[in-house]
Amino acid sequence: MEEKLMRKLGSGSLDFETYFSDKAKSMKASEIRELLKLVESSDVISLAGGLPAPETFPVEKIKEIAQDVLTHHADKALQYGTTKGFTPLRLTLADWMEKRYGIPTSKVEIMMVAGSQQALDLIGRTFINPGDMVVVEGPTYLAALNAFKYYDPEFISIPMDDSGMMVDLLEEKLRKLNAEGKKIKFVYTVSTFQNPMGVTMSLDRRKRLIELAREYDFLIVEDSPYAELRYSGEPIPPIKHFDDEGRVIYLGTFSKILAPGFRLGWIAAHPHFIRKMEIAKQAVDLCANTLAQLIAWKYVEEGYLDEQIPKIIEFYKPRRDAMLEALEEYMPEGVRWTKPEGGMFIWVTLPEGIDTKLMMEKAVSKGVAYVPGEAFFAHRDVKNTMRLNFTYVPEEKIREGVKRLAEVIEEEMKA
Ligand SMILES: Cc1ncc(COP(=O)(O)O)c(CN)c1O
Ligand SMILES: O=C(O)/C=C/CC(=O)O
């Protein structure tokens, strides 16, 4: 659409690039967002975007609650709200987090945001000075890298294994930096069912990380959109549960447990940190969507969220199983993948020397799409990986998509 309009308007008399700020000129498009446009055509089986299945959206319940909200609370639901968010929702969420994660309501304040993606930008705006050292997982959520990049940090990428961030390697790095009189600002982790690997940081590593945070005086940003989507294994408390001082800034979202179209997430952190991010948000968007907040408030308060989560799990587990079975059946020797206990993603590692970004065009021509792994690394230095999503397409399409992908990989390995 925009390409057509751009062609129609031509370059015209303006030299558009000259008007952009230096920061705007350095911005890079999100591979995930761009891919969503590319694979809109129906004959491509998209294993790319981390999209919740529309079948899990509680449409009738949302209709019913919206009707009630607009009948009894229209004056609030359609009006500007406070920047921190609708207070009954914030209190309900604090109780919900205490009940589910053992995070005392006395220890945190909640601020509502326009999706946890906005929280990532507010964190960059509030905590990152140019040159600050920010530790991220290698690989990590690429849109977090894009959000933080705008504030010019120095990224330190710590490798991952099947138990999450390799905290012992982080400790080695902290010791070296400390010897040079240097400190890191914060560690960013997707602690449970990580995006893009699907793996979960072990309990021991969570405890060690919070100890290191105290010892080397840094903050932890715990981004947790997937914690509720557990298909097997036992739940592990969030890192925030072990935080006695207020060092952990926890991010939650309704995107995977209600609907991403609400554009509604929350930050749970020490009131001192919330206050500064509230001031930052006042300059960004004044307040989160108030109608969405009142609907979400009723949805949580009246117990519908707790009822819906098991249904979402029941819907996604067979899709995760179907992808793991198909990978086992079709992938050639030498290809490895994670076996996540929850979340939305499986991470595939191909033999060294294969560039999955270059392979993408062939894959799409064969009718399957994935997200090349390069953009999930802060230094874009790993080329032979890819992320697969299993929540969006039905099992039979997952099997067919993995089969097509395996044929592309087999050809690539022979080339
Ligand atoms: C790790 C992570 N953080 C943040 C987000 C953004 O979520 P939201 O829809 O709440 O903005 C996502 C979405 N996929 C994510 O995977
Ligand atoms: O696939 C992802 O990780 C993110 C999904 C949200 C988006 O559509 O950008």
XYZ file of C-alpha atoms and ligand atoms in Angstrom:
440
model
C 0.000 0.000 0.000
C 2.638 2.521 1.113
C 4.992 1.359 -1.673
C 2.224 2.027 -4.209
C 1.602 5.485 -2.752
C 5.354 6.210 -2.680
C 5.607 5.246 -6.341
C 2.579 7.370 -7.241
C 3.918 10.420 -5.383
C 7.435 9.851 -6.741
C 10.400 11.440 -5.028
C 8.895 14.919 -5.609
C 10.874 18.064 -4.768
C 11.742 17.238 -1.156
C 14.961 15.481 -0.185
C 13.166 13.628 2.604
C 16.232 12.044 4.179
C 17.764 15.432 4.997
C 14.953 16.234 7.455
C 15.429 13.188 9.672
C 17.293 13.389 13.006
C 20.587 11.497 13.266
C 18.876 8.995 15.577
C 16.040 8.504 13.073
C 18.609 7.905 10.334
C 20.223 5.149 12.449
C 16.937 3.314 13.184
C 16.547 -0.181 11.683
C 13.217 -1.804 10.784
C 12.130 -4.745 12.938
C 12.664 -7.989 11.000
C 9.583 -9.407 12.753
C 7.315 -6.489 11.866
C 8.575 -6.436 8.253
C 8.122 -10.199 7.930
C 4.489 -9.937 9.042
C 3.897 -7.837 5.893
C 5.852 -10.212 3.644
C 3.976 -13.360 4.615
C 0.432 -11.955 4.415
C -0.036 -14.052 1.239
C -2.018 -17.165 2.195
C 0.119 -19.838 0.472
C 3.097 -19.202 2.766
C 2.971 -21.134 6.042
C 4.267 -18.515 8.484
C 6.221 -19.890 11.449
C 7.617 -16.360 11.911
C 5.598 -13.812 13.939
C 4.934 -14.441 17.632
C 1.214 -14.087 17.130
C -1.281 -15.538 19.601
C -3.928 -17.751 17.981
C -7.069 -15.649 17.333
C -9.072 -18.677 18.518
C -7.796 -17.934 22.058
C -9.288 -14.420 22.108
C -12.334 -14.450 24.476
C -14.469 -12.448 22.047
C -17.888 -13.062 23.646
C -16.609 -12.262 27.137
C -14.923 -9.062 25.877
C -18.188 -8.037 24.180
C -20.133 -8.650 27.404
C -17.639 -6.738 29.582
C -17.343 -3.865 27.076
C -21.154 -3.545 27.102
C -21.125 -3.401 30.903
C -18.202 -0.932 31.047
C -19.827 1.414 28.513
C -23.162 1.172 30.298
C -21.881 1.828 33.828
C -18.448 3.506 33.463
C -18.465 5.345 30.117
C -17.419 8.593 31.736
C -14.139 6.982 32.871
C -13.634 4.480 30.035
C -13.771 7.136 27.270
C -11.923 9.872 29.109
C -8.210 10.604 29.589
C -6.927 8.561 32.518
C -4.040 9.074 34.917
C -0.607 8.277 33.498
C 0.028 5.448 36.008
C -3.234 3.837 34.924
C -6.725 2.969 36.181
C -6.219 2.456 39.919
C -8.660 -0.476 40.399
C -6.822 -2.343 37.608
C -3.414 -1.562 39.101
C -4.550 -2.851 42.515
C -6.182 -5.940 41.020
C -3.002 -6.745 39.067
C -0.863 -6.298 42.199
C -3.093 -8.823 44.035
C -2.994 -11.163 41.022
C 0.836 -11.057 40.942
C 1.043 -11.645 44.696
C -1.241 -14.659 44.392
C 0.486 -16.160 41.344
C 4.119 -15.180 41.831
C 4.456 -14.440 45.549
C 5.442 -10.824 44.867
C 4.184 -8.871 47.928
C 1.888 -5.963 47.016
C 3.758 -4.000 49.706
C 6.954 -4.261 47.625
C 5.820 -3.069 44.196
C 3.864 -0.395 42.429
C 2.164 -1.114 39.097
C 2.070 1.266 36.144
C -0.005 0.455 33.047
C 1.726 0.862 29.679
C 0.814 0.587 25.987
C 2.143 -2.968 25.797
C 5.384 -4.097 27.384
C 7.065 -2.846 24.225
C 6.416 0.678 25.496
C 7.849 -0.353 28.872
C 11.099 -1.260 27.079
C 11.263 2.198 25.511
C 10.453 3.892 28.854
C 13.239 1.876 30.500
C 15.681 3.020 27.814
C 14.516 6.612 28.186
C 14.715 6.505 31.996
C 17.856 4.438 32.699
C 20.243 4.448 29.702
C 22.884 7.115 29.213
C 24.939 6.882 26.014
C 27.706 4.345 26.622
C 26.032 2.662 29.624
C 26.726 -1.067 29.639
C 23.559 -3.135 29.262
C 23.742 -6.931 29.500
C 21.439 -8.908 27.227
C 21.045 -12.583 26.465
C 22.555 -13.909 23.235
C 20.042 -14.314 21.529
C 17.371 -12.025 22.980
C 14.120 -10.328 21.993
C 15.113 -8.263 18.966
C 12.602 -5.447 19.577
C 14.162 -4.914 23.021
C 17.520 -4.404 21.307
C 15.843 -1.942 18.939
C 14.145 -0.083 21.823
C 17.345 0.188 23.898
C 19.562 0.992 20.892
C 17.845 4.356 20.522
C 19.588 5.426 23.777
C 23.072 4.341 22.659
C 24.063 1.720 25.271
C 27.065 -0.563 24.964
C 25.581 -4.068 24.738
C 27.251 -6.995 26.458
C 25.818 -10.258 25.118
C 25.921 -13.309 27.431
C 25.419 -16.729 25.804
C 22.416 -18.937 26.565
C 22.014 -22.667 27.024
C 19.011 -24.873 27.805
C 18.840 -23.363 31.322
C 18.794 -19.756 30.148
C 21.487 -17.082 30.503
C 24.879 -18.576 31.438
C 25.151 -16.630 34.683
C 28.636 -18.005 35.415
C 29.891 -16.274 32.246
C 28.152 -13.092 33.383
C 29.964 -13.365 36.731
C 33.314 -13.676 34.956
C 32.510 -10.556 32.903
C 31.411 -8.626 36.005
C 34.650 -9.535 37.759
C 36.730 -8.243 34.807
C 34.725 -5.006 34.546
C 34.974 -4.494 38.305
C 38.787 -4.821 38.075
C 38.658 -2.016 35.506
C 36.448 0.076 37.800
C 33.439 -0.358 35.499
C 29.792 -1.197 36.275
C 26.852 -2.347 34.175
C 23.524 -0.465 34.361
C 21.146 -3.425 34.067
C 20.706 -7.000 32.889
C 17.772 -7.548 30.516
C 16.348 -11.078 30.648
C 13.291 -12.839 29.294
C 13.472 -15.233 32.206
C 10.648 -17.688 31.370
C 10.029 -19.361 27.961
C 12.451 -16.880 26.419
C 11.902 -15.109 23.151
C 13.448 -16.370 20.820
C 14.783 -19.638 22.358
C 11.793 -20.811 24.441
C 14.119 -21.857 27.291
C 13.708 -20.885 30.973
C 16.328 -19.561 33.387
C 16.814 -22.183 36.120
C 15.976 -21.446 39.759
C 19.660 -21.562 40.796
C 20.603 -19.054 38.104
C 17.742 -16.725 39.146
C 18.985 -16.740 42.719
C 22.628 -16.274 41.634
C 21.669 -13.378 39.342
C 19.961 -11.444 42.123
C 23.004 -12.061 44.379
C 25.297 -10.708 41.640
C 23.011 -7.686 41.230
C 23.510 -6.887 44.911
C 27.265 -7.611 44.830
C 27.992 -5.558 41.671
C 25.144 -3.038 42.117
C 23.083 -3.334 38.935
C 19.378 -3.564 38.104
C 17.501 -6.448 36.460
C 14.784 -5.919 33.840
C 12.706 -9.111 33.916
C 10.514 -9.185 30.821
C 7.912 -11.929 31.187
C 5.131 -12.085 28.563
C 5.032 -15.909 28.456
C 5.213 -17.100 32.082
C 1.569 -18.266 32.120
C 1.971 -20.438 28.992
C 3.406 -23.553 30.655
C 2.688 -26.922 28.892
C 4.930 -29.182 30.984
C 7.274 -29.095 33.992
C 6.847 -27.159 37.230
C 6.417 -23.353 37.564
C 9.483 -21.379 38.770
C 9.026 -18.100 40.712
C 10.031 -14.946 38.797
C 13.352 -13.304 39.705
C 11.232 -10.472 41.119
C 10.037 -12.896 43.829
C 13.589 -12.928 45.297
C 14.033 -9.161 45.077
C 14.109 -7.572 48.569
C 15.632 -4.233 47.596
C 13.680 -3.177 44.489
C 16.429 -4.011 41.952
C 14.094 -5.930 39.633
C 11.829 -4.105 37.175
C 9.216 -6.685 36.114
C 7.303 -6.387 32.839
C 3.974 -8.143 32.241
C 1.475 -7.963 29.402
C -2.069 -8.893 28.412
C -0.912 -9.628 24.838
C -0.497 -13.386 25.233
C -3.164 -14.054 27.891
C -5.951 -11.777 26.657
C -5.259 -10.044 23.278
C -2.337 -8.057 21.803
C -4.774 -5.649 20.170
C -5.506 -4.196 23.631
C -1.939 -2.811 23.551
C -1.910 -3.139 27.364
C 0.957 -4.242 29.602
C 2.311 -3.263 33.020
C 5.520 -2.503 34.916
C 5.846 -3.771 38.501
C 8.706 -2.002 40.277
C 9.792 0.047 43.282
C 7.672 3.245 43.548
C 10.822 5.351 43.102
C 11.464 3.823 39.675
C 7.778 3.885 38.736
C 7.594 7.616 39.493
C 10.433 8.463 37.089
C 8.936 6.247 34.338
C 5.546 7.844 34.974
C 7.080 11.275 34.301
C 8.695 9.885 31.137
C 5.354 8.424 30.011
C 3.580 11.781 30.584
C 5.686 13.094 27.692
C 5.117 9.997 25.525
C 1.385 9.214 25.474
C -0.263 10.774 28.573
C -1.946 7.474 29.528
C -2.635 3.921 28.316
C -5.938 3.150 26.570
C -8.583 3.705 29.265
C -11.324 1.627 27.615
C -8.925 -1.315 27.343
C -7.913 -0.818 30.984
C -11.474 -0.948 32.289
C -12.275 -4.042 30.247
C -9.049 -5.721 31.443
C -9.875 -4.742 35.035
C -13.276 -6.523 34.947
C -11.722 -9.455 33.099
C -9.127 -10.023 35.849
C -11.253 -8.938 38.825
C -14.116 -11.280 37.973
C -11.798 -14.268 37.500
C -12.153 -14.673 33.730
C -8.373 -14.430 33.175
C -7.725 -17.332 35.563
C -10.422 -19.325 33.739
C -9.015 -18.539 30.265
C -5.322 -19.347 30.868
C -5.852 -23.147 31.126
C -7.864 -22.991 27.862
C -4.993 -21.186 26.090
C -2.534 -23.782 27.414
C -4.800 -26.615 26.186
C -4.940 -24.943 22.763
C -1.170 -24.363 22.371
C 0.289 -27.576 23.869
C -0.686 -29.795 20.876
C 0.876 -27.201 18.553
C 4.144 -27.258 20.486
C 4.075 -31.075 20.428
C 3.310 -31.100 16.681
C 6.305 -28.896 15.932
C 8.687 -30.975 18.085
C 7.434 -34.209 16.443
C 7.787 -32.727 12.945
C 11.312 -31.469 13.653
C 12.241 -34.947 14.893
C 10.709 -36.564 11.784
C 11.915 -34.255 9.015
C 15.067 -32.336 10.034
C 18.366 -33.690 8.619
C 21.272 -34.792 10.830
C 23.255 -31.874 12.203
C 20.254 -29.620 12.907
C 19.510 -28.916 16.611
C 16.541 -27.293 18.348
C 15.297 -26.330 21.805
C 12.519 -28.329 23.547
C 10.627 -25.602 25.449
C 8.232 -26.433 28.330
C 6.084 -23.419 27.387
C 5.850 -20.121 25.538
C 5.563 -19.603 21.785
C 8.932 -20.363 20.204
C 11.463 -23.038 19.271
C 15.053 -22.062 18.375
C 16.776 -24.008 15.581
C 20.538 -24.154 15.060
C 21.888 -25.237 11.671
C 25.441 -26.382 10.851
C 28.036 -23.590 10.858
C 28.337 -21.741 7.561
C 24.628 -21.671 6.698
C 23.226 -18.113 6.708
C 19.506 -18.314 7.493
C 18.946 -14.699 6.375
C 20.268 -15.543 2.899
C 18.231 -18.785 2.927
C 14.974 -16.907 3.687
C 14.049 -16.135 0.066
C 14.307 -19.814 -0.910
C 12.177 -20.777 2.094
C 9.420 -18.283 1.236
C 9.474 -19.487 -2.382
C 8.940 -23.024 -0.973
C 5.995 -21.686 1.057
C 7.384 -21.381 4.581
C 8.623 -18.441 6.669
C 10.681 -18.147 9.858
C 12.632 -15.357 11.571
C 16.372 -15.496 10.777
C 18.366 -15.593 14.017
C 20.901 -12.846 13.249
C 18.709 -9.936 14.449
C 18.230 -11.554 17.882
C 21.947 -11.051 18.645
C 23.090 -7.618 19.865
C 26.190 -7.806 17.655
C 24.437 -9.703 14.797
C 27.370 -12.114 14.808
C 25.523 -15.470 14.638
C 24.067 -16.410 11.237
C 23.160 -20.118 11.382
C 20.040 -19.940 13.583
C 16.319 -19.272 13.231
C 13.222 -18.837 15.366
C 10.042 -20.826 14.775
C 6.634 -19.923 16.210
C 4.111 -22.713 16.939
C 1.100 -20.825 18.299
C -0.351 -19.217 15.191
C -0.948 -22.015 12.654
C -2.822 -25.328 13.235
C -0.959 -28.608 13.772
C -1.291 -29.929 10.205
C 0.142 -26.666 8.824
C 2.955 -26.786 11.373
C 3.870 -30.264 10.167
C 3.729 -29.189 6.500
C 5.701 -26.008 7.255
C 8.462 -27.920 9.064
C 8.548 -30.472 6.222
C 9.014 -27.701 3.622
C 11.646 -26.038 5.830
C 13.552 -29.306 6.225
C 13.695 -29.671 2.403
C 15.151 -26.153 2.095
C 17.725 -26.843 4.825
C 18.673 -30.195 3.249
C 19.328 -28.450 -0.102
C 21.326 -25.741 1.689
C 23.458 -28.332 3.481
C 24.246 -30.054 0.156
C 25.072 -26.776 -1.629
C 10.007 -10.691 25.175
C 8.939 -9.735 24.710
N 8.827 -8.530 25.299
C 7.885 -7.640 24.909
C 7.001 -7.946 23.903
C 5.968 -6.900 23.479
O 4.739 -7.249 23.998
P 3.497 -6.257 24.022
O 2.529 -6.814 23.030
O 3.010 -6.284 25.420
O 4.008 -4.909 23.621
C 7.058 -9.189 23.281
C 6.070 -9.506 22.178
N 6.283 -10.541 21.439
C 8.050 -10.099 23.685
O 8.175 -11.311 23.092
O 7.341 -12.274 17.188
C 7.638 -11.555 18.161
O 8.572 -11.833 18.934
C 6.875 -10.324 18.425
C 5.628 -10.246 18.078
C 4.968 -8.928 18.199
C 5.027 -8.273 16.847
O 4.144 -8.626 16.066
O 5.963 -7.527 16.598
